[in-house]
Short mmCIF file of C-alpha atoms in Angstrom, two decimals:
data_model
loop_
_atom_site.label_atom_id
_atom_site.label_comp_id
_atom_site.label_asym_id
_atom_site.label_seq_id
_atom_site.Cartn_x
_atom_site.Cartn_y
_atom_site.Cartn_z
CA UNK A 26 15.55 -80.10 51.06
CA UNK A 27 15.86 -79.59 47.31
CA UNK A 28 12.73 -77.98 47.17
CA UNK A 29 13.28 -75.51 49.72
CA UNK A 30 16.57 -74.46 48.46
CA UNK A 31 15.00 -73.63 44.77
CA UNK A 32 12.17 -72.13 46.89
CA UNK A 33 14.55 -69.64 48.65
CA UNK A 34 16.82 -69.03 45.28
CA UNK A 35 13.10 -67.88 43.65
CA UNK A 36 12.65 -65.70 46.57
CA UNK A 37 16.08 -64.10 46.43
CA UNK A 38 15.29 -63.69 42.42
CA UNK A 39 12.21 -61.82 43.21
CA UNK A 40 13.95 -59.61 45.54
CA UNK A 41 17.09 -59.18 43.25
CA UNK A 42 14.46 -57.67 40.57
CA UNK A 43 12.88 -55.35 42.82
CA UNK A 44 16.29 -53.87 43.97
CA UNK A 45 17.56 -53.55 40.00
CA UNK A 46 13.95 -51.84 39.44
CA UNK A 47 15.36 -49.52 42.59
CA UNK A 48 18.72 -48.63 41.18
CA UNK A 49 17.11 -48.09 37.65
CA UNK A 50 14.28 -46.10 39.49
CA UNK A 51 17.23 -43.94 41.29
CA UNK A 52 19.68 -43.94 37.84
CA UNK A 53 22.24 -45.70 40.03
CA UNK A 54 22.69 -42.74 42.35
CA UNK A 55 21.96 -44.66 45.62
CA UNK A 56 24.70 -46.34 47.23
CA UNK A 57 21.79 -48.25 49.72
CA UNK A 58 20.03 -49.35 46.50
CA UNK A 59 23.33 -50.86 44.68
CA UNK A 60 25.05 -52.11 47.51
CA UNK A 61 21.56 -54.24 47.97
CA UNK A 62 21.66 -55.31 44.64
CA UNK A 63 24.82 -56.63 45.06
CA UNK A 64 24.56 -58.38 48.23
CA UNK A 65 21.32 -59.91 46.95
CA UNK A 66 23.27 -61.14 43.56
CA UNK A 67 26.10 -63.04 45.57
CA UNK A 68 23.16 -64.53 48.22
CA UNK A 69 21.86 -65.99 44.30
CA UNK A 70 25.32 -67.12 43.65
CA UNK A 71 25.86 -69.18 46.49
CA UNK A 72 22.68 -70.32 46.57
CA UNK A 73 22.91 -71.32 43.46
CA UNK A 74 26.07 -73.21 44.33
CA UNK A 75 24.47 -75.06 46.84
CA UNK A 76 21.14 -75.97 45.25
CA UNK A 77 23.81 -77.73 42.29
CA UNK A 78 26.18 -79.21 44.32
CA UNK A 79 23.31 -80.93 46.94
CA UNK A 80 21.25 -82.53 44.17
CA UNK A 81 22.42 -85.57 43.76
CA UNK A 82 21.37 -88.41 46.23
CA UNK A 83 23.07 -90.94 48.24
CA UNK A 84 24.69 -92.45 50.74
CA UNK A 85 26.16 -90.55 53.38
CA UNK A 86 25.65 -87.05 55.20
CA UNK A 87 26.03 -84.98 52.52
CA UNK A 88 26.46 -86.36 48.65
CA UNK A 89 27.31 -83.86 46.20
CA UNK A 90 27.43 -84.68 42.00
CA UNK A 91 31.16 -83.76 42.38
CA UNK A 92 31.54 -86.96 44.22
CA UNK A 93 33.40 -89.42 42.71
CA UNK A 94 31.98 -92.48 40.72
CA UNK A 95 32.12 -95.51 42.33
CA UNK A 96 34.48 -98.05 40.39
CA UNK A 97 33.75 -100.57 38.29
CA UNK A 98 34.62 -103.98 38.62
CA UNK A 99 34.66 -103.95 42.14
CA UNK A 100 35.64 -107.54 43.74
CA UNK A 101 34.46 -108.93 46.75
CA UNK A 102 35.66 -112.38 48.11
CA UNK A 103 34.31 -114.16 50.70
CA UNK A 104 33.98 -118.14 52.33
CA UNK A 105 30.68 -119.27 50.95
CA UNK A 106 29.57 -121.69 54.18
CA UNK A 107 31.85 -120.63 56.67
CA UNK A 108 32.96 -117.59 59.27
CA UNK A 109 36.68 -118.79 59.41
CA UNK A 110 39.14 -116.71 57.39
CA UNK A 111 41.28 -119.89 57.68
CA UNK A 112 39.94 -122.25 54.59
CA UNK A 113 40.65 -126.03 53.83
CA UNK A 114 41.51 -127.40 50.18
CA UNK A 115 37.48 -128.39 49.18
CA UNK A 116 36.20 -124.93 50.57
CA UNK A 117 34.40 -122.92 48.37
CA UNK A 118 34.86 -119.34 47.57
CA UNK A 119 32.29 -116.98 46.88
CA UNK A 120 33.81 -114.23 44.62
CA UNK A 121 31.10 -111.35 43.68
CA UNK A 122 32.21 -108.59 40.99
CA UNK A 123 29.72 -105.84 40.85
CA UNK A 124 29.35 -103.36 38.14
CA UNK A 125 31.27 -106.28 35.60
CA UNK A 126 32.40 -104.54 32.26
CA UNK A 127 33.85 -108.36 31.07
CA UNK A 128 32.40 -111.00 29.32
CA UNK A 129 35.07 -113.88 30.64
CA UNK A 130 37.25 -113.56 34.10
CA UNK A 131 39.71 -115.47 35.17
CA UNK A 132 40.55 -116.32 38.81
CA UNK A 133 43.93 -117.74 39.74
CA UNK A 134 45.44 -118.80 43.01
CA UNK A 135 49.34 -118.03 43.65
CA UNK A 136 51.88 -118.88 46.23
CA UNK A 137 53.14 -116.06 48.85
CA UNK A 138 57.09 -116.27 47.71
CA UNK A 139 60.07 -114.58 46.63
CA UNK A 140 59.20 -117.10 43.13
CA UNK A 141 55.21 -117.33 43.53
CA UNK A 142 53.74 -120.18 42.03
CA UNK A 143 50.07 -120.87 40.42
CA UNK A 144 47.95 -123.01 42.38
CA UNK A 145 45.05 -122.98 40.61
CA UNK A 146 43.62 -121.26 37.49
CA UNK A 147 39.69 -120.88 36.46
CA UNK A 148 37.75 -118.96 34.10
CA UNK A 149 34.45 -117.87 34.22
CA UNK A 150 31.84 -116.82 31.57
CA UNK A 151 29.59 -113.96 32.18
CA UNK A 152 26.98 -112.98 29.37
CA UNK A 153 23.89 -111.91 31.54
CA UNK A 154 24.32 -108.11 31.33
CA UNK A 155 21.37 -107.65 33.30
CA UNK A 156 22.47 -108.99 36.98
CA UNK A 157 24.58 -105.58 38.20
CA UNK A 158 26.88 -108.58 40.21
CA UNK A 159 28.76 -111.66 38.81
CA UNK A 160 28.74 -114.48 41.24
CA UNK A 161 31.05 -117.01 40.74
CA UNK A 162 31.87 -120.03 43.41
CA UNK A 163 36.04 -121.60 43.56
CA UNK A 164 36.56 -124.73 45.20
CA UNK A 165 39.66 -124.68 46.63
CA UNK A 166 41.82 -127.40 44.97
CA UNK A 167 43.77 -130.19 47.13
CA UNK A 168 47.47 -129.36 45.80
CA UNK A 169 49.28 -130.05 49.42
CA UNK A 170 49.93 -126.12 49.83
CA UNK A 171 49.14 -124.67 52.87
CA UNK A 172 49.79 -121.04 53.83
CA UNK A 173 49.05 -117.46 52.92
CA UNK A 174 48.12 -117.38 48.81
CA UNK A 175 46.82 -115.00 47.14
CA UNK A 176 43.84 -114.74 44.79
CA UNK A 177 43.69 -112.69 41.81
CA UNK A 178 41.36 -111.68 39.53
CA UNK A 179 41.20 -110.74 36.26
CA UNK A 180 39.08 -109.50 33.23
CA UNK A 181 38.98 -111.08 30.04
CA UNK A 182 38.93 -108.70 26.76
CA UNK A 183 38.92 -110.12 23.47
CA UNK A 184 39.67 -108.20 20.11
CA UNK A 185 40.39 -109.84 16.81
CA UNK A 186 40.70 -112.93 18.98
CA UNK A 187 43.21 -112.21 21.00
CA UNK A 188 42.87 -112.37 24.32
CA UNK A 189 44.15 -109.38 26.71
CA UNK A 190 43.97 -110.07 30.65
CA UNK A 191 43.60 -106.96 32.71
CA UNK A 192 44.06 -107.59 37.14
CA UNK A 193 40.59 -105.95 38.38
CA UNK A 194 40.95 -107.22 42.28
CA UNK A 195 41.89 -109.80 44.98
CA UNK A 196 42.72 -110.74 48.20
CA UNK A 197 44.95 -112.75 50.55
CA UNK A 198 43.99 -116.39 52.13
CA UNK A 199 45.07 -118.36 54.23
CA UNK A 200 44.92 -122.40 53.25
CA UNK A 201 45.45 -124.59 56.63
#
């Protein structure tokens, strides 16, 4: 598609010089000749337009560069053995960040209240810059709570060794 589109804006450039060569031929005293030329200059325009805009691939019907990026850091969380959104203390989590920008994360597990409580706090190291996902697994820790809780988690920054946590993601749960 790309291809034809640069194709048809060479075509329309060929033709847009042959009409200038006609109004400079003519001294600009034919209306035919510049009203050509222009109508042939703003064919190049939005051709133009579109030949920029449609070169970027993608997913989708039509991706265009203006499209925005997709985030980074995005979290995904998901039962690791099991279809059941309903999870028992020992179940394990599967929690996949893709695109990570943080060396350390840290996953905590809090209560559903007007005064939630933490559950359960982990951290996890990632150093391999190559994988573009960070897997990490949570058990789900027998502390008697059952309910709706909500995981959170967040990215670990460190400068002059201090430690800044900022919330990248998370979901709800339900512990039965």
């Amino acid at each position: 598609m790309k291809t034809k589109a640069f194709i048809v804006y060479i075509a329309l450039g060929v033709a847009f010089a042959a009409v200038s060569l006609w109004v400079l031929l003519c001294r600009g005293k034919n209306a035919r000749a510049i009203r050509t030329k222009y109508r042939l200059g703003g064919a190049m325009i939005a051709a133009w337009a579109m030949l920029s805009a449609a070169s970027c691939n993608g997913p989708g019907l039509f991706v265009t560069c203006y499209d925005a990026a997709s985030p980074l850091n995005m979290v995904y969380i998901t039962p690791k053995d099991t279809e059941d959104p309903a999870l028992n203390s020992g179940d394990i989590l599967l929690i996949q960040i893709s695109d990570p920008t943080y060396d350390k994360f840290t996953v905590r597990l809090y209560t559903i209240d007007d005064q939630p409580q933490l559950l359960q706090s982990e951290s996890f190291d990632f150093a391999d810059k190559s994988q573009a996902v960070a897997t990490f697994e949570l058990q789900i820790a027998d502390n008697g709570y059952k309910g709706v809780a909500i995981l959170k988690v967040f990215g670990v920054a460190t400068e002059n060794d201090v430690e800044t946590e900022t919330y990248i993601g998370g979901d709800a749960i339900t512990i039965i």
